[in-house]
Amino acid sequence: MTTPILPHNHGDIHNVLEAMPSKDTCADMASAFKQLCDGTRLQIFWLLCHSEECVLNISAAVGMSAPAVSHHLRCLKDAGLITGNRHGKEVHYHIASTTQAALLHHFVDSYLHTSCPGEFDSQGISHSQTEHFQHESCSCGCSHSDNK
């Protein structure tokens, strides 16, 4: 991207402008945030950050029909925030193993002033009894059975 010529000189902004993300990158990020702008989707995302569940369990947990939950899951999956594993005839959904999903998980927990379910150590950090996904900037220690 070429650095634009600014009409006013308010200081050294050229380094900032050179590092500014592209419109496409910001559009991708906005798309992920857009998926969490729906309260039900946010609740489903939070649930799947902390457990792996099938559509029927998710629908019971959020009080919606399975087809309505499937629509929300499709939106979250298309945004790359969740993924699913087939177990026989069921698909079990969970948070995607990406840096972006982990950061959004940490942000949602922080914003909602919630902690990850599970056991807590003396510093208040949650540690699951099973394997967990832990991004270096996120100390939540959530359980995700497909991550090593």
Coordinates of N, CA and C in Angstrom, one line a residue:
M1 N 0.9 -1.2 0.0 CA 0.0 0.0 0.0 C 0.9 1.2 0.0
T2 N 0.6 2.2 -0.8 CA 1.3 3.4 -0.9 C 0.8 4.3 0.2
T3 N 1.8 5.0 0.8 CA 1.5 5.9 1.9 C 0.8 7.2 1.4
P4 N -0.4 7.5 1.9 CA -1.0 8.7 1.3 C -0.3 10.0 1.8
I5 N -0.5 11.0 1.0 CA 0.0 12.3 1.4 C -1.1 13.0 2.2
L6 N -0.8 13.4 3.4 CA -1.8 14.0 4.3 C -1.8 15.5 4.1
P7 N -3.0 16.1 4.2 CA -3.1 17.5 4.1 C -2.5 18.3 5.2
H8 N -2.4 17.7 6.4 CA -1.8 18.4 7.6 C -0.7 17.6 8.2
N9 N 0.3 18.3 8.8 CA 1.4 17.6 9.4 C 1.2 17.7 10.9
H10 N 0.7 16.7 11.6 CA 0.5 16.7 13.0 C 1.5 15.9 13.8
G11 N 2.6 15.5 13.1 CA 3.6 14.7 13.7 C 4.0 13.5 12.8
D12 N 4.8 12.6 13.3 CA 5.3 11.5 12.5 C 4.2 10.4 12.5
I13 N 3.4 10.4 11.5 CA 2.4 9.3 11.3 C 2.7 8.4 10.2
H14 N 3.8 8.6 9.5 CA 4.1 7.8 8.4 C 4.4 6.3 8.7
N15 N 5.1 6.1 9.9 CA 5.3 4.7 10.3 C 4.0 4.0 10.6
V16 N 3.0 4.7 11.2 CA 1.7 4.2 11.5 C 1.0 3.8 10.2
L17 N 1.0 4.7 9.3 CA 0.3 4.5 8.0 C 0.9 3.3 7.2
E18 N 2.2 3.2 7.3 CA 2.8 2.0 6.6 C 2.4 0.7 7.2
A19 N 2.2 0.7 8.5 CA 1.8 -0.5 9.2 C 0.3 -0.8 9.3
M20 N -0.5 0.2 8.8 CA -2.0 0.1 8.9 C -2.5 -1.1 8.1
P21 N -3.3 -1.9 8.8 CA -3.9 -3.1 8.0 C -4.7 -2.7 6.8
S22 N -4.7 -3.5 5.8 CA -5.5 -3.3 4.6 C -7.0 -3.3 4.9
K23 N -7.7 -2.7 3.9 CA -9.2 -2.8 4.1 C -9.7 -4.2 4.1
D24 N -9.1 -5.1 3.3 CA -9.5 -6.5 3.3 C -9.3 -7.2 4.6
T25 N -8.1 -6.9 5.2 CA -7.8 -7.5 6.5 C -8.8 -7.0 7.6
C26 N -9.1 -5.7 7.5 CA -10.1 -5.1 8.5 C -11.5 -5.7 8.2
A27 N -11.8 -5.9 6.9 CA -13.1 -6.5 6.6 C -13.3 -7.9 7.1
D28 N -12.2 -8.7 7.1 CA -12.2 -10.1 7.6 C -12.4 -10.0 9.1
M29 N -11.7 -9.1 9.8 CA -11.9 -9.0 11.3 C -13.3 -8.5 11.6
A30 N -13.8 -7.6 10.8 CA -15.2 -7.1 11.1 C -16.2 -8.2 10.9
S31 N -15.9 -9.1 9.9 CA -16.8 -10.2 9.7 C -16.9 -11.1 11.0
A32 N -15.7 -11.4 11.6 CA -15.7 -12.2 12.8 C -16.4 -11.5 13.9
F33 N -16.2 -10.2 14.1 CA -16.9 -9.5 15.1 C -18.4 -9.4 14.9
K34 N -18.8 -9.3 13.6 CA -20.2 -9.3 13.2 C -20.9 -10.5 13.7
Q35 N -20.3 -11.7 13.6 CA -20.9 -12.9 14.1 C -21.2 -12.9 15.6
L36 N -20.4 -12.2 16.3 CA -20.6 -12.1 17.8 C -21.5 -11.0 18.2
C37 N -22.0 -10.2 17.3 CA -22.9 -9.1 17.6 C -24.3 -9.7 17.9
D38 N -24.6 -10.9 17.6 CA -25.9 -11.5 18.0 C -25.7 -12.2 19.3
G39 N -26.6 -11.9 20.2 CA -26.6 -12.4 21.6 C -26.6 -13.9 21.7
T40 N -27.4 -14.5 20.9 CA -27.4 -16.0 20.9 C -26.1 -16.6 20.3
R41 N -25.6 -16.0 19.3 CA -24.3 -16.5 18.7 C -23.2 -16.3 19.7
L42 N -23.2 -15.2 20.4 CA -22.2 -14.9 21.4 C -22.3 -16.0 22.5
Q43 N -23.5 -16.3 23.0 CA -23.7 -17.3 24.0 C -23.3 -18.7 23.5
I44 N -23.6 -19.0 22.3 CA -23.1 -20.3 21.7 C -21.6 -20.3 21.6
F45 N -21.0 -19.2 21.1 CA -19.5 -19.2 21.0 C -18.9 -19.4 22.4
W46 N -19.4 -18.7 23.4 CA -18.9 -18.9 24.8 C -19.0 -20.3 25.2
L47 N -20.1 -20.9 25.0 CA -20.3 -22.3 25.4 C -19.3 -23.2 24.7
L48 N -19.1 -23.0 23.4 CA -18.2 -23.9 22.6 C -16.7 -23.5 22.9
C49 N -16.4 -22.4 23.5 CA -15.1 -22.1 24.0 C -14.7 -23.0 25.2
H50 N -15.8 -23.5 25.9 CA -15.5 -24.2 27.1 C -15.9 -25.7 27.1
S51 N -16.6 -26.1 26.0 CA -17.0 -27.5 25.9 C -17.2 -27.8 24.4
E52 N -17.2 -29.1 24.1 CA -17.5 -29.6 22.8 C -18.9 -30.2 22.9
E53 N -19.8 -29.7 22.0 CA -21.3 -30.1 22.1 C -21.9 -30.3 20.8
C54 N -22.9 -31.2 20.8 CA -23.7 -31.4 19.6 C -24.8 -30.4 19.5
V55 N -25.5 -30.3 18.4 CA -26.6 -29.4 18.1 C -27.7 -29.5 19.1
L56 N -28.1 -30.7 19.5 CA -29.2 -30.9 20.4 C -28.9 -30.4 21.8
N57 N -27.6 -30.6 22.3 CA -27.3 -30.1 23.6 C -27.2 -28.6 23.6
I58 N -26.7 -28.0 22.5 CA -26.6 -26.6 22.4 C -28.0 -26.0 22.3
S59 N -28.9 -26.6 21.6 CA -30.2 -26.0 21.5 C -30.9 -26.1 22.8
A60 N -30.7 -27.1 23.6 CA -31.3 -27.2 24.9 C -30.7 -26.2 25.9
A61 N -29.4 -26.0 25.7 CA -28.7 -25.0 26.6 C -29.1 -23.6 26.4
V62 N -29.4 -23.2 25.1 CA -29.7 -21.8 24.8 C -31.2 -21.6 24.6
G63 N -32.0 -22.7 24.7 CA -33.5 -22.6 24.6 C -34.0 -22.3 23.2
M64 N -33.4 -22.9 22.2 CA -33.8 -22.6 20.8 C -33.9 -24.0 20.1
S65 N -34.6 -23.9 18.9 CA -34.8 -25.2 18.1 C -33.4 -25.5 17.5
A66 N -33.3 -26.8 17.2 CA -32.1 -27.3 16.6 C -31.8 -26.6 15.2
P67 N -32.8 -26.4 14.4 CA -32.6 -25.7 13.1 C -32.1 -24.3 13.3
A68 N -32.6 -23.6 14.3 CA -32.2 -22.2 14.6 C -30.7 -22.2 15.0
V69 N -30.4 -23.2 15.9 CA -29.0 -23.3 16.4 C -28.1 -23.7 15.2
S70 N -28.5 -24.6 14.4 CA -27.7 -25.0 13.2 C -27.4 -23.8 12.3
H71 N -28.3 -22.8 12.2 CA -28.1 -21.6 11.4 C -26.9 -20.8 12.1
H72 N -27.0 -20.6 13.4 CA -26.0 -19.9 14.1 C -24.6 -20.6 14.1
L73 N -24.6 -21.9 14.2 CA -23.4 -22.6 14.1 C -22.8 -22.5 12.7
R74 N -23.6 -22.5 11.7 CA -23.1 -22.3 10.3 C -22.4 -20.9 10.2
C75 N -23.0 -19.9 10.7 CA -22.4 -18.5 10.7 C -21.1 -18.5 11.4
L76 N -21.0 -19.1 12.6 CA -19.8 -19.1 13.4 C -18.7 -19.9 12.7
K77 N -19.1 -21.0 12.0 CA -18.2 -21.9 11.3 C -17.6 -21.2 10.1
D78 N -18.5 -20.5 9.3 CA -18.1 -19.8 8.1 C -17.1 -18.6 8.5
A79 N -17.3 -18.1 9.7 CA -16.4 -17.0 10.1 C -15.0 -17.6 10.7
G80 N -14.9 -18.9 10.7 CA -13.7 -19.5 11.2 C -13.5 -19.5 12.7
L81 N -14.6 -19.3 13.4 CA -14.5 -19.2 14.9 C -14.8 -20.6 15.6
I82 N -15.5 -21.5 14.9 CA -15.7 -22.8 15.5 C -15.5 -23.9 14.4
T83 N -15.4 -25.1 14.8 CA -15.2 -26.2 13.9 C -16.0 -27.4 14.5
G84 N -16.1 -28.4 13.7 CA -16.8 -29.6 14.3 C -16.1 -30.9 13.9
N85 N -16.4 -31.9 14.7 CA -15.8 -33.2 14.5 C -17.0 -34.2 14.4
R86 N -17.0 -35.1 13.4 CA -18.1 -36.0 13.3 C -17.9 -37.2 14.3
H87 N -18.9 -37.5 15.0 CA -18.9 -38.7 16.0 C -20.1 -39.5 15.6
G88 N -19.9 -40.5 14.7 CA -21.1 -41.3 14.3 C -22.0 -40.4 13.4
K89 N -23.3 -40.3 13.9 CA -24.3 -39.4 13.1 C -24.3 -38.0 13.6
E90 N -23.6 -37.7 14.7 CA -23.5 -36.4 15.3 C -22.3 -35.6 14.9
V91 N -22.4 -34.3 14.9 CA -21.2 -33.4 14.8 C -21.1 -32.7 16.2
H92 N -19.9 -32.8 16.7 CA -19.6 -32.1 18.0 C -18.8 -30.8 17.7
Y93 N -19.3 -29.7 18.1 CA -18.7 -28.4 17.8 C -17.9 -27.9 18.9
H94 N -16.8 -27.1 18.6 CA -16.0 -26.5 19.6 C -15.2 -25.3 18.9
I95 N -14.6 -24.5 19.8 CA -13.8 -23.4 19.3 C -12.8 -23.9 18.3
A96 N -12.5 -23.1 17.3 CA -11.5 -23.4 16.3 C -10.1 -23.2 16.9
S97 N -9.2 -24.0 16.4 CA -7.8 -23.9 17.0 C -7.0 -22.8 16.2
T98 N -7.5 -21.6 16.3 CA -6.8 -20.5 15.6 C -6.5 -19.4 16.6
T99 N -5.5 -18.6 16.3 CA -5.1 -17.5 17.2 C -6.3 -16.5 17.3
Q100 N -7.0 -16.3 16.2 CA -8.1 -15.3 16.2 C -9.2 -15.8 17.1
A101 N -9.6 -17.1 17.0 CA -10.6 -17.6 17.9 C -10.2 -17.6 19.4
A102 N -8.9 -17.9 19.6 CA -8.4 -17.8 21.0 C -8.5 -16.4 21.6
L103 N -8.1 -15.5 20.8 CA -8.1 -14.1 21.2 C -9.5 -13.6 21.5
L104 N -10.4 -14.0 20.6 CA -11.9 -13.6 20.8 C -12.4 -14.3 22.0
H105 N -12.0 -15.5 22.3 CA -12.4 -16.2 23.5 C -12.0 -15.4 24.7
H106 N -10.7 -15.1 24.7 CA -10.2 -14.3 25.8 C -10.9 -13.0 26.0
F107 N -11.1 -12.3 24.9 CA -11.8 -11.0 24.9 C -13.2 -11.2 25.5
V108 N -14.0 -12.2 25.0 CA -15.3 -12.4 25.5 C -15.4 -12.7 27.0
D109 N -14.5 -13.6 27.4 CA -14.4 -13.9 28.9 C -14.1 -12.6 29.7
S110 N -13.1 -11.8 29.2 CA -12.8 -10.6 29.9 C -13.9 -9.6 29.9
Y111 N -14.5 -9.4 28.7 CA -15.6 -8.4 28.6 C -16.8 -8.8 29.5
L112 N -17.1 -10.1 29.5 CA -18.3 -10.5 30.3 C -17.9 -10.7 31.7
H113 N -16.7 -10.5 32.1 CA -16.2 -10.7 33.5 C -16.5 -12.1 33.9
T114 N -16.2 -13.1 33.0 CA -16.4 -14.5 33.4 C -15.1 -15.2 33.4
S115 N -15.1 -16.3 34.1 CA -13.9 -17.2 34.1 C -14.2 -18.5 33.4
C116 N -13.2 -19.1 32.9 CA -13.4 -20.4 32.2 C -13.8 -21.4 33.3
P117 N -14.8 -22.2 33.1 CA -15.1 -23.2 34.1 C -14.0 -24.2 34.3
G118 N -14.0 -24.8 35.4 CA -13.0 -25.8 35.7 C -12.3 -25.5 37.0
E119 N -11.2 -26.2 37.3 CA -10.5 -26.0 38.5 C -9.6 -24.8 38.4
F120 N -9.5 -24.1 39.5 CA -8.6 -22.9 39.5 C -7.5 -23.1 40.4
D121 N -6.3 -22.6 40.0 CA -5.1 -22.7 40.8 C -5.1 -21.5 41.8
S122 N -4.0 -21.4 42.6 CA -4.0 -20.4 43.7 C -4.0 -18.9 43.1
Q123 N -3.7 -18.8 41.8 CA -3.6 -17.5 41.2 C -5.0 -17.2 40.5
G124 N -5.9 -18.1 40.6 CA -7.2 -17.9 40.0 C -7.3 -18.3 38.5
I125 N -6.3 -19.0 38.0 CA -6.2 -19.4 36.6 C -6.9 -20.7 36.5
S126 N -7.8 -20.9 35.6 CA -8.5 -22.1 35.4 C -7.7 -23.1 34.7
H127 N -7.7 -24.4 35.1 CA -7.0 -25.5 34.5 C -7.9 -26.7 34.4
S128 N -8.1 -27.1 33.1 CA -8.9 -28.3 32.9 C -8.2 -29.6 33.3
Q129 N -9.0 -30.6 33.6 CA -8.5 -31.9 33.9 C -8.1 -32.7 32.6
T130 N -8.5 -32.1 31.5 CA -8.1 -32.8 30.2 C -7.1 -31.9 29.4
E131 N -6.8 -32.4 28.2 CA -5.9 -31.6 27.4 C -6.5 -30.3 27.1
H132 N -5.7 -29.2 26.9 CA -6.3 -27.9 26.6 C -5.5 -27.2 25.6
F133 N -6.2 -26.2 25.0 CA -5.6 -25.3 24.0 C -5.3 -24.0 24.8
Q134 N -4.1 -23.6 24.6 CA -3.7 -22.4 25.4 C -2.8 -21.5 24.5
H135 N -3.3 -20.4 24.0 CA -2.5 -19.5 23.2 C -1.6 -18.7 24.2
E136 N -0.4 -18.3 23.8 CA 0.5 -17.7 24.7 C 0.0 -16.4 25.4
S137 N -0.9 -15.7 24.7 CA -1.5 -14.5 25.3 C -2.8 -14.8 26.1
C138 N -3.2 -16.0 26.2 CA -4.4 -16.4 26.8 C -4.1 -17.4 27.9
S139 N -4.4 -17.1 29.1 CA -4.1 -18.1 30.2 C -5.4 -18.8 30.7
C140 N -6.4 -19.0 29.8 CA -7.6 -19.5 30.3 C -7.6 -21.1 30.5
G141 N -6.8 -21.8 29.7 CA -6.6 -23.2 29.9 C -7.9 -24.0 29.7
C142 N -8.7 -23.6 28.7 CA -9.9 -24.3 28.4 C -9.7 -25.7 27.8
S143 N -10.6 -26.6 28.0 CA -10.6 -28.0 27.6 C -11.1 -28.1 26.1
H144 N -10.3 -28.7 25.3 CA -10.7 -29.0 23.9 C -10.1 -30.3 23.5
S145 N -10.9 -31.3 23.4 CA -10.4 -32.7 23.3 C -9.6 -32.9 22.0
D146 N -9.8 -32.1 21.0 CA -9.1 -32.4 19.7 C -7.7 -31.7 19.6
N147 N -7.4 -30.9 20.6 CA -6.1 -30.1 20.6 C -5.0 -30.8 21.4
K148 N -3.8 -30.9 20.9 CA -2.7 -31.5 21.6 C -1.8 -30.5 22.3

